[in-house]
mmCIF file of C-alpha atoms in Angstrom:
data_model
loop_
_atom_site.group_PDB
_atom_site.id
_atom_site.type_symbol
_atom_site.label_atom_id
_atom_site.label_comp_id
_atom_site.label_asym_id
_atom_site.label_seq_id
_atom_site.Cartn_x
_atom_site.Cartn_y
_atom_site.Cartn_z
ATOM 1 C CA UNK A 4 15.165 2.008 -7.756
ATOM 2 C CA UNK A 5 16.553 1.559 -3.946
ATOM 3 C CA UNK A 6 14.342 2.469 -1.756
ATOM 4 C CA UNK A 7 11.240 1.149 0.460
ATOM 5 C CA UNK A 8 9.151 4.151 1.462
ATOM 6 C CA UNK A 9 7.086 3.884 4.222
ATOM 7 C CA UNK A 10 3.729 6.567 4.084
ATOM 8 C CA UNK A 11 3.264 7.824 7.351
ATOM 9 C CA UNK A 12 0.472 9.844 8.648
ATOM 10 C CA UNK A 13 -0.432 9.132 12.127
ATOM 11 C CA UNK A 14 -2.962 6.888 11.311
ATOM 12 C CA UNK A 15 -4.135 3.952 14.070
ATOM 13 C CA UNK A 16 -2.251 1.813 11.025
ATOM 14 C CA UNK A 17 1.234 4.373 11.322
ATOM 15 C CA UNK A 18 2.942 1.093 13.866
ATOM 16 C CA UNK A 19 1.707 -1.504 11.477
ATOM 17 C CA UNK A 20 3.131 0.029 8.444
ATOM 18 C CA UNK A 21 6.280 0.737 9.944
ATOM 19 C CA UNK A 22 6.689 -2.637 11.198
ATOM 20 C CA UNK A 23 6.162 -4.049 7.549
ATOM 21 C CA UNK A 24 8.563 -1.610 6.183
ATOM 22 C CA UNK A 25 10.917 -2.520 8.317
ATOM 23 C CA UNK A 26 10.638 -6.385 6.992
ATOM 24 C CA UNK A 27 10.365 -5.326 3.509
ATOM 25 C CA UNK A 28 13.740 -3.509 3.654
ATOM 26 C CA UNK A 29 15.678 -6.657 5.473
ATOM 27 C CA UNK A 30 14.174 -9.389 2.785
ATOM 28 C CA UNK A 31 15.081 -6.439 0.274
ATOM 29 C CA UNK A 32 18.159 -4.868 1.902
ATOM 30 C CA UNK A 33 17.491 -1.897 0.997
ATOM 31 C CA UNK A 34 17.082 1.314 2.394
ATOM 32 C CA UNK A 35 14.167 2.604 4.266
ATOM 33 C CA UNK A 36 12.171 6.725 3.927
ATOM 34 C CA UNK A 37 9.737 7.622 6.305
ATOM 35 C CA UNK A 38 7.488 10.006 4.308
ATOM 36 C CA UNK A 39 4.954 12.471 5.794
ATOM 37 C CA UNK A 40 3.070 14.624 3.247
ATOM 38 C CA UNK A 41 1.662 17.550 4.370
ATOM 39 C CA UNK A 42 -1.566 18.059 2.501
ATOM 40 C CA UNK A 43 -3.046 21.009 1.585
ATOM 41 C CA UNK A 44 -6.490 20.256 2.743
ATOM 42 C CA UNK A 45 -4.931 19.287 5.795
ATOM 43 C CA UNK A 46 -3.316 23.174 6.869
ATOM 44 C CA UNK A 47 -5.648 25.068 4.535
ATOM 45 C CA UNK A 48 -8.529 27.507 5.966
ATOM 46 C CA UNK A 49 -12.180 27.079 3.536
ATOM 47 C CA UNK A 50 -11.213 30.072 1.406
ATOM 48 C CA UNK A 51 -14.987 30.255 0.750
ATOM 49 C CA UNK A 52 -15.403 31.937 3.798
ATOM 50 C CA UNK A 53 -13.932 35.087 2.593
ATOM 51 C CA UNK A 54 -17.148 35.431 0.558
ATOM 52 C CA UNK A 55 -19.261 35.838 2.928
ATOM 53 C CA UNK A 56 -17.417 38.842 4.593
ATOM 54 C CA UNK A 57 -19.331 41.734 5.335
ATOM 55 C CA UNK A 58 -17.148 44.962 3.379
ATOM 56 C CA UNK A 59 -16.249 46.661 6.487
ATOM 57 C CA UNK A 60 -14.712 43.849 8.499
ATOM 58 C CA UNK A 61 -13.328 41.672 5.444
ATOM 59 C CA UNK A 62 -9.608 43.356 5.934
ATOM 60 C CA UNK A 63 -9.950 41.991 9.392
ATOM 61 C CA UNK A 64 -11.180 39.259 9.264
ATOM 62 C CA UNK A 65 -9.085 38.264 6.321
ATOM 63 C CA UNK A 66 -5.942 38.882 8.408
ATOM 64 C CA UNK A 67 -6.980 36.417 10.970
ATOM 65 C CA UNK A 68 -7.663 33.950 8.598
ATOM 66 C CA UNK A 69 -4.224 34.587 7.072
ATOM 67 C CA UNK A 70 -2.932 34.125 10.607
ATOM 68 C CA UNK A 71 -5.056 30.992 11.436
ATOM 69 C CA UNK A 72 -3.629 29.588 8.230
ATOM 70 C CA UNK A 73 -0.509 30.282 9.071
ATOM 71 C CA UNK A 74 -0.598 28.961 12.695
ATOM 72 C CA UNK A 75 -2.357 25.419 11.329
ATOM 73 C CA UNK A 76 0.364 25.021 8.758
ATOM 74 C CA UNK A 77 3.237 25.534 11.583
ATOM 75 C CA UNK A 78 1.593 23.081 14.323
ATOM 76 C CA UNK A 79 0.977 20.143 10.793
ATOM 77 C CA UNK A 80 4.927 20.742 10.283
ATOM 78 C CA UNK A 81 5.204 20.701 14.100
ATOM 79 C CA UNK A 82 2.820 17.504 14.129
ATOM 80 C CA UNK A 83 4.636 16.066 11.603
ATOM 81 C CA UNK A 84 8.049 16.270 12.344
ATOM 82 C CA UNK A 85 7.517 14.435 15.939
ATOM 83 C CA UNK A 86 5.607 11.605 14.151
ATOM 84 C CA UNK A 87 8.751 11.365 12.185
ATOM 85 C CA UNK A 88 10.382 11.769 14.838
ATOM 86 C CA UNK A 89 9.144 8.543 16.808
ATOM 87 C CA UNK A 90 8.202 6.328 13.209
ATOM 88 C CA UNK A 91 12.461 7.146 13.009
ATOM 89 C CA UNK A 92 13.085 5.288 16.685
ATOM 90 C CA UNK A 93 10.561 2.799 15.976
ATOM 91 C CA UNK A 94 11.787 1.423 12.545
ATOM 92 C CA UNK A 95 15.312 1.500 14.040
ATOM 93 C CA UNK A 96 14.713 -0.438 17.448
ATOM 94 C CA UNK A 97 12.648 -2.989 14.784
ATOM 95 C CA UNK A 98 16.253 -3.552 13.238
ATOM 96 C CA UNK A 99 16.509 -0.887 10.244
ATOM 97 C CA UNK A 100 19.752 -0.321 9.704
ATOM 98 C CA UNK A 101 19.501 2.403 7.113
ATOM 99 C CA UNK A 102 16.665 5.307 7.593
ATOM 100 C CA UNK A 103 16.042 8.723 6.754
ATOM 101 C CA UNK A 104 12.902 11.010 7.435
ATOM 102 C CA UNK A 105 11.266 13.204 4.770
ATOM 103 C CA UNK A 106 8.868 15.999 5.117
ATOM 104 C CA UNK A 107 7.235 17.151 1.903
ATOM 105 C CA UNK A 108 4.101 19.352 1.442
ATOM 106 C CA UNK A 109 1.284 18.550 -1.332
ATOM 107 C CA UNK A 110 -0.481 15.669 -2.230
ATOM 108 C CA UNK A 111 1.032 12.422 -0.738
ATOM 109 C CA UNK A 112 0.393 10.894 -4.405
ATOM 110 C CA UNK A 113 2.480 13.468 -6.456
ATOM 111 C CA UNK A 114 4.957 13.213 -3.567
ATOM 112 C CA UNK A 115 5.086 9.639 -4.421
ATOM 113 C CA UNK A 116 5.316 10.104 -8.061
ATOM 114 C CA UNK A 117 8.227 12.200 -7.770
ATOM 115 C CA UNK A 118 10.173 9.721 -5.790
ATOM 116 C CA UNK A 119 9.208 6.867 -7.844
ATOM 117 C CA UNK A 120 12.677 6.956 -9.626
ATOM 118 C CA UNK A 121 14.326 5.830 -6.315
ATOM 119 C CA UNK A 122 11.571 3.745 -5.055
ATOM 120 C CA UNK A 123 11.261 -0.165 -5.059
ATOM 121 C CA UNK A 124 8.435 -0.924 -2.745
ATOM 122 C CA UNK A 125 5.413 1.679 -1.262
ATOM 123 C CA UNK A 126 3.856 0.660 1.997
ATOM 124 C CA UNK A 127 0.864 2.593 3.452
ATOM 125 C CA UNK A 128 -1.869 1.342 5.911
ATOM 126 C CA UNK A 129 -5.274 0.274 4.637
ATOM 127 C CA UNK A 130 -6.894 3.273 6.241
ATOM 128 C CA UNK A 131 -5.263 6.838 6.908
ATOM 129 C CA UNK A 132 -6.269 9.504 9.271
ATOM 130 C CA UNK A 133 -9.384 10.368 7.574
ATOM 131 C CA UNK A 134 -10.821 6.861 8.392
ATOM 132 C CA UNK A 135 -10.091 5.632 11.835
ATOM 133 C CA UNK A 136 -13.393 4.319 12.962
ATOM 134 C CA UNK A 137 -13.628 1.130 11.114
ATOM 135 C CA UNK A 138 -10.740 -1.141 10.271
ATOM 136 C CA UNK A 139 -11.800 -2.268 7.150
ATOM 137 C CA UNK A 140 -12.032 0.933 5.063
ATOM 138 C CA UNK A 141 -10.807 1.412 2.165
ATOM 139 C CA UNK A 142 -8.271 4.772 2.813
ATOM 140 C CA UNK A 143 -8.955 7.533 0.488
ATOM 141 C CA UNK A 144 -4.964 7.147 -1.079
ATOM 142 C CA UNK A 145 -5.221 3.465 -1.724
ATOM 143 C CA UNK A 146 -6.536 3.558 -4.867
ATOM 144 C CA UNK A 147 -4.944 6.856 -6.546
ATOM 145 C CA UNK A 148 -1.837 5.250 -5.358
ATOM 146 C CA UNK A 149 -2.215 2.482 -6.686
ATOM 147 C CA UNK A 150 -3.817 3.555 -10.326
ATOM 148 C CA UNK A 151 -1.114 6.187 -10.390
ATOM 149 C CA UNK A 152 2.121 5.047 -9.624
ATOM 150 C CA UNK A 153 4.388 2.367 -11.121
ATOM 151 C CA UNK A 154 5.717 0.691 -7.837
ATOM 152 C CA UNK A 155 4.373 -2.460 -6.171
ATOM 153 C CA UNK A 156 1.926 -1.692 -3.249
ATOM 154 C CA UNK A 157 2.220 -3.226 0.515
ATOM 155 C CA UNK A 158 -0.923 -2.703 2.123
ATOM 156 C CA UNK A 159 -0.751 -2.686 6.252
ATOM 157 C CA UNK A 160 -4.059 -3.894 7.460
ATOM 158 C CA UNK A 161 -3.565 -4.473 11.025
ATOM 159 C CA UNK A 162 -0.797 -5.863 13.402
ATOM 160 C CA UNK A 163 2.242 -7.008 11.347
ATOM 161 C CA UNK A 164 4.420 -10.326 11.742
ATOM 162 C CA UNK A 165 7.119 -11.695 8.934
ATOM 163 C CA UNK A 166 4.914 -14.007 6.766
ATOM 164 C CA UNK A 167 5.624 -17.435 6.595
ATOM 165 C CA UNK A 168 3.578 -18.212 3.364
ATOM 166 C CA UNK A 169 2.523 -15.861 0.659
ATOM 167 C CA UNK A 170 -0.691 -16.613 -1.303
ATOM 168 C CA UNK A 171 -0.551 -15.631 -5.253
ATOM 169 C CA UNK A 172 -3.896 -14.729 -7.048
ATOM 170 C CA UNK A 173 -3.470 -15.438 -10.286
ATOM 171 C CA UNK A 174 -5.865 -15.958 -13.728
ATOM 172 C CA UNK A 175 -3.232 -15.993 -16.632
ATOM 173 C CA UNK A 176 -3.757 -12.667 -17.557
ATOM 174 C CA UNK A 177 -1.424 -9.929 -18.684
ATOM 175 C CA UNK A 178 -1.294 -8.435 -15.459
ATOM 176 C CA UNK A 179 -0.874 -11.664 -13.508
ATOM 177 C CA UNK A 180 1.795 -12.861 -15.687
ATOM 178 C CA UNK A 181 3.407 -9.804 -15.068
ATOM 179 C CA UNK A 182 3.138 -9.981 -11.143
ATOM 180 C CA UNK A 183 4.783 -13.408 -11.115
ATOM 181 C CA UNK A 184 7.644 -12.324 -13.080
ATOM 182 C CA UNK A 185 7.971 -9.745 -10.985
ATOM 183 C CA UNK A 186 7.959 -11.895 -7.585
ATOM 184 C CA UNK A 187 10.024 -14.711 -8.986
ATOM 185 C CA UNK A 188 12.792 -11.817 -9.957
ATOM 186 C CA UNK A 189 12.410 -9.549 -6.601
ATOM 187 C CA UNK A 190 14.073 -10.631 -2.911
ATOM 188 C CA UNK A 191 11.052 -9.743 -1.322
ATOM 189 C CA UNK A 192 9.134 -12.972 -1.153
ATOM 190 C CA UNK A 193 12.344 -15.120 -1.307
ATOM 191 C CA UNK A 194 12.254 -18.163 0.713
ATOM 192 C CA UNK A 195 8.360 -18.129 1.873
ATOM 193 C CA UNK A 196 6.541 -20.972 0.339
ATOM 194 C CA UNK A 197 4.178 -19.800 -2.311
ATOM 195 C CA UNK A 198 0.417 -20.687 -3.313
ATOM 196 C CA UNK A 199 -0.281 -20.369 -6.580
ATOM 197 C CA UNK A 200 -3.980 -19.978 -6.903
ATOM 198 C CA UNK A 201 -6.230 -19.632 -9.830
ATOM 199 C CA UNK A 202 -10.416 -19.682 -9.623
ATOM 200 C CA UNK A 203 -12.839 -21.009 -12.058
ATOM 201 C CA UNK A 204 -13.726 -23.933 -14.244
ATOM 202 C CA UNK A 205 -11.005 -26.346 -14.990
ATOM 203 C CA UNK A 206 -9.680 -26.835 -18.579
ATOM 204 C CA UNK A 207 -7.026 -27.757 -19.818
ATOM 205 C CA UNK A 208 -5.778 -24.435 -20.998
ATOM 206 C CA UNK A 209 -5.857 -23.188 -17.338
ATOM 207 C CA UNK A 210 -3.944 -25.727 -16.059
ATOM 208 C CA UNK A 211 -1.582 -25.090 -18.839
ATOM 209 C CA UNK A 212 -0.970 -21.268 -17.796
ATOM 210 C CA UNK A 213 -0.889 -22.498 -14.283
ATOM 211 C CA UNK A 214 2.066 -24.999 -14.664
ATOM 212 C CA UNK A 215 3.917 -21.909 -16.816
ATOM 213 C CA UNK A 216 3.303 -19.743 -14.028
ATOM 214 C CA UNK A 217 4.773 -21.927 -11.217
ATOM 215 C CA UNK A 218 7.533 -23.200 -13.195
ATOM 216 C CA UNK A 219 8.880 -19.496 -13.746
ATOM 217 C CA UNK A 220 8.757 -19.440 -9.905
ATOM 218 C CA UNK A 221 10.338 -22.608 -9.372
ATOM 219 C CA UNK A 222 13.038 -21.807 -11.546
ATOM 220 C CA UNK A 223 14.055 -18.935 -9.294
ATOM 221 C CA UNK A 224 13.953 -21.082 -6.160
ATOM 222 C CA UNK A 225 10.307 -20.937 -4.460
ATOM 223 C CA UNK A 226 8.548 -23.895 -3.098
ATOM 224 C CA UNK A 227 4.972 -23.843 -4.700
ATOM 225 C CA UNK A 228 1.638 -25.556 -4.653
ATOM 226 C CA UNK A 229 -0.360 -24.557 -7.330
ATOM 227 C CA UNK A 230 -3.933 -25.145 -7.642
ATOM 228 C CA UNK A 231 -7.066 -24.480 -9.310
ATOM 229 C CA UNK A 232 -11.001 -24.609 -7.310
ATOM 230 C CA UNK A 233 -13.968 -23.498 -9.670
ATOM 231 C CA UNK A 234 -15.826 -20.761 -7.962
ATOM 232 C CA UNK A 235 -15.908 -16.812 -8.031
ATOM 233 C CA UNK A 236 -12.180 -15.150 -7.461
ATOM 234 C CA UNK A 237 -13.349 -13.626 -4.122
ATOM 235 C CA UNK A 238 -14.588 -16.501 -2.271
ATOM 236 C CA UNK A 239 -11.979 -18.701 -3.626
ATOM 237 C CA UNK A 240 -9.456 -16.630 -2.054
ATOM 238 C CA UNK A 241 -11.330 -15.965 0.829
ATOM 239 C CA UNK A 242 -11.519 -20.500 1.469
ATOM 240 C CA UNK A 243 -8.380 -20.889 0.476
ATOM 241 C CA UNK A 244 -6.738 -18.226 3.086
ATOM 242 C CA UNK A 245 -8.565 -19.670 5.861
ATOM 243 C CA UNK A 246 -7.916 -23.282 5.112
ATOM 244 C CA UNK A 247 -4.463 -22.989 4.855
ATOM 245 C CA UNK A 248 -3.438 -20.063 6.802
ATOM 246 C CA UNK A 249 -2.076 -17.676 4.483
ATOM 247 C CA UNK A 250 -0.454 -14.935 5.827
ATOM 248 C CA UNK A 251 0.380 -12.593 3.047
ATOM 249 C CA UNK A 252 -1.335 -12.272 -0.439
ATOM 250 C CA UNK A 253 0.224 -10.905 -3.486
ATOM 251 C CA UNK A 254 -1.979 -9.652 -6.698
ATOM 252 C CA UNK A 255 -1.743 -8.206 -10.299
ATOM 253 C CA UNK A 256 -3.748 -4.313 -10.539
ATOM 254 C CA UNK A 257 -5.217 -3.438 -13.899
ATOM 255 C CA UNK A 258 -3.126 -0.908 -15.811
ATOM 256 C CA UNK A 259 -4.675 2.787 -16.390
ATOM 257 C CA UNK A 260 -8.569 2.763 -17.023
ATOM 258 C CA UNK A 261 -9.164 -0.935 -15.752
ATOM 259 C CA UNK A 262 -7.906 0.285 -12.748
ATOM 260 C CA UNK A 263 -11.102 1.802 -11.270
ATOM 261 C CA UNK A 264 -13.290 -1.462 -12.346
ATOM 262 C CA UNK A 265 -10.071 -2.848 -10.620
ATOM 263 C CA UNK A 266 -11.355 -1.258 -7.034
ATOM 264 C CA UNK A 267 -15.194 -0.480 -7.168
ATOM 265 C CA UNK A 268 -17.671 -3.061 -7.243
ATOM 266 C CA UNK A 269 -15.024 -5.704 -7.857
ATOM 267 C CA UNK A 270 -13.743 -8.955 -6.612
ATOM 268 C CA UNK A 271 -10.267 -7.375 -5.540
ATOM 269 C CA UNK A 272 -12.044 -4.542 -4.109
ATOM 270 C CA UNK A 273 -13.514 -6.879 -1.551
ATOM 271 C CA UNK A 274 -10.360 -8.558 -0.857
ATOM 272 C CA UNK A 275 -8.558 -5.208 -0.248
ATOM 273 C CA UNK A 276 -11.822 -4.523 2.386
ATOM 274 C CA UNK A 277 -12.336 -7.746 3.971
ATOM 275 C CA UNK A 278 -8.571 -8.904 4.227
ATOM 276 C CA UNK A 279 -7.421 -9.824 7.444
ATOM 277 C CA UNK A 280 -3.494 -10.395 6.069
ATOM 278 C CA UNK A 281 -1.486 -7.656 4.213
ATOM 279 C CA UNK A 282 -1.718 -7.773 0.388
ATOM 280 C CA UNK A 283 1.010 -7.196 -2.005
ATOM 281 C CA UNK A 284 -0.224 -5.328 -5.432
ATOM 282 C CA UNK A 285 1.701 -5.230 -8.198
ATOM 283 C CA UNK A 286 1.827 -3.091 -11.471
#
């Protein structure tokens, strides 16, 4: 795994994520990719127009379409290669050192998949091109990323400055268990003071896997404050954020079929909608 690929897509989000790529490959020192994906849906003519064709002007017809198809895929690779183009002079002026561009077509998730193998980190703006009205959508890649591939997840959700703080959601699972190993072990965080924050009742079994939890984080050198507030996940986080002025938050995703419980209808979901800071998903 080496490098931090950025998605970009010409989104209102495109500067943001860059600008938290860029970070993310200094704390990591690791290389940056710029990736565009050009999607089918994106260059494609409906083919079901073709049905409706009359027989004796179909052939022609047909052969614009071919040629309409053909013109829309040229001007998306056009398109594409001058957002590259400028994300490129951007992410080096913001200090990159090391940074390539990369042009694939298909689905920006199976283009992902088959880079995982040199990927560390995926960033990607909270909404893409297809939502651009309202800044708190949920972009229609978010969540197949995130249920599909293996990498942690740096969601861009507006304007991006270096974090001074990073804010841990955590409730002893698997999956949380899993996230902290995987900051405590990972440059990215290293050096930002770290909440440790679980929700609910107190008992003493809590406050058991809460100790556990920051102790494998002090041992590799962060600064935490732990704590536990009863109350639901979402509003816990929500307080907590405001009152002490987070400015990044890291979680734990369900694996495989939780994954989708993970997003709709759930606390996380909200977080992910509502979030005014970037948040850092892990698998």
């Amino acid at each position: 795994m080496t490098n931090v690929i950025a998605c970009i897509d010409g989104s209102s989000l495109s500067g943001c994520v860059i600008s938290a790529s860029v970070w993310a490959t200094k704390q990591m020192e690791a290389p940056l990719t710029l990736l565009h994906s050009l999607e089918k849906d994106v260059v494609k003519t409906d083919d079901n127009l073709s049905g409706s064709i009359g027989l004796g002007s179909r052939e022609h017809l047909l052969d614009e379409l071919v040629a309409l198809d053909e013109k829309r895929a040229k001007l998306a690779l056009e398109h594409g290669t001058l957002m590259l183009n400028q994300a490129f002079e951007d992410a080096k002026a913001a200090g990159a050192t090391q940074v390539d561009t990369l042009q694939r077509h298909g689905d920006l998730v199976e283009n992902l998949l088959y880079l995982e193998k040199n990927t560390r980190l995926i960033v990607l703006g909270r909404i893409g091109t297809d939502h651009t009205m309202n800044a708190h959508t949920v972009g229609s890649h978010i969540e197949r990323v995130a249920r599909t591939c293996h990498r942690p997840l740096l969601i861009a959700v507006g304007d991006f400055t270096p974090p001074k703080n990073v804010m841990i959601a955590y409730d002893g699972r698997e999956a949380a268990d899993n996230a902290i190993d995987r900051i405590a072990k990972s440059p990215l965080l290293a050096g930002l003071p770290c909440h440790l924050v679980m929700a609910g009742d107190i008992t003493s079994a809590k406050q058991a896997q809460l100790e556990q939890a920051k102790q494998r984080l002090q041992k590799e050198g962060f600064k935490v404050t732990a704590s536990i507030t009863p109350g639901n996940i979402y509003s816990v986080l929500t307080q907590y954020r405001k009152e002490n002025h987070i400015e990044l938050m890291a979680m734990g995703a369900y694996a495989h079929s939780k994954v989708r419980q993970f997003f709709v209808g759930s606390n996380t979901s909200k977080m992910i909608i509502e979030s005014d800071i970037p948040l850092l998903i892990l698998r």
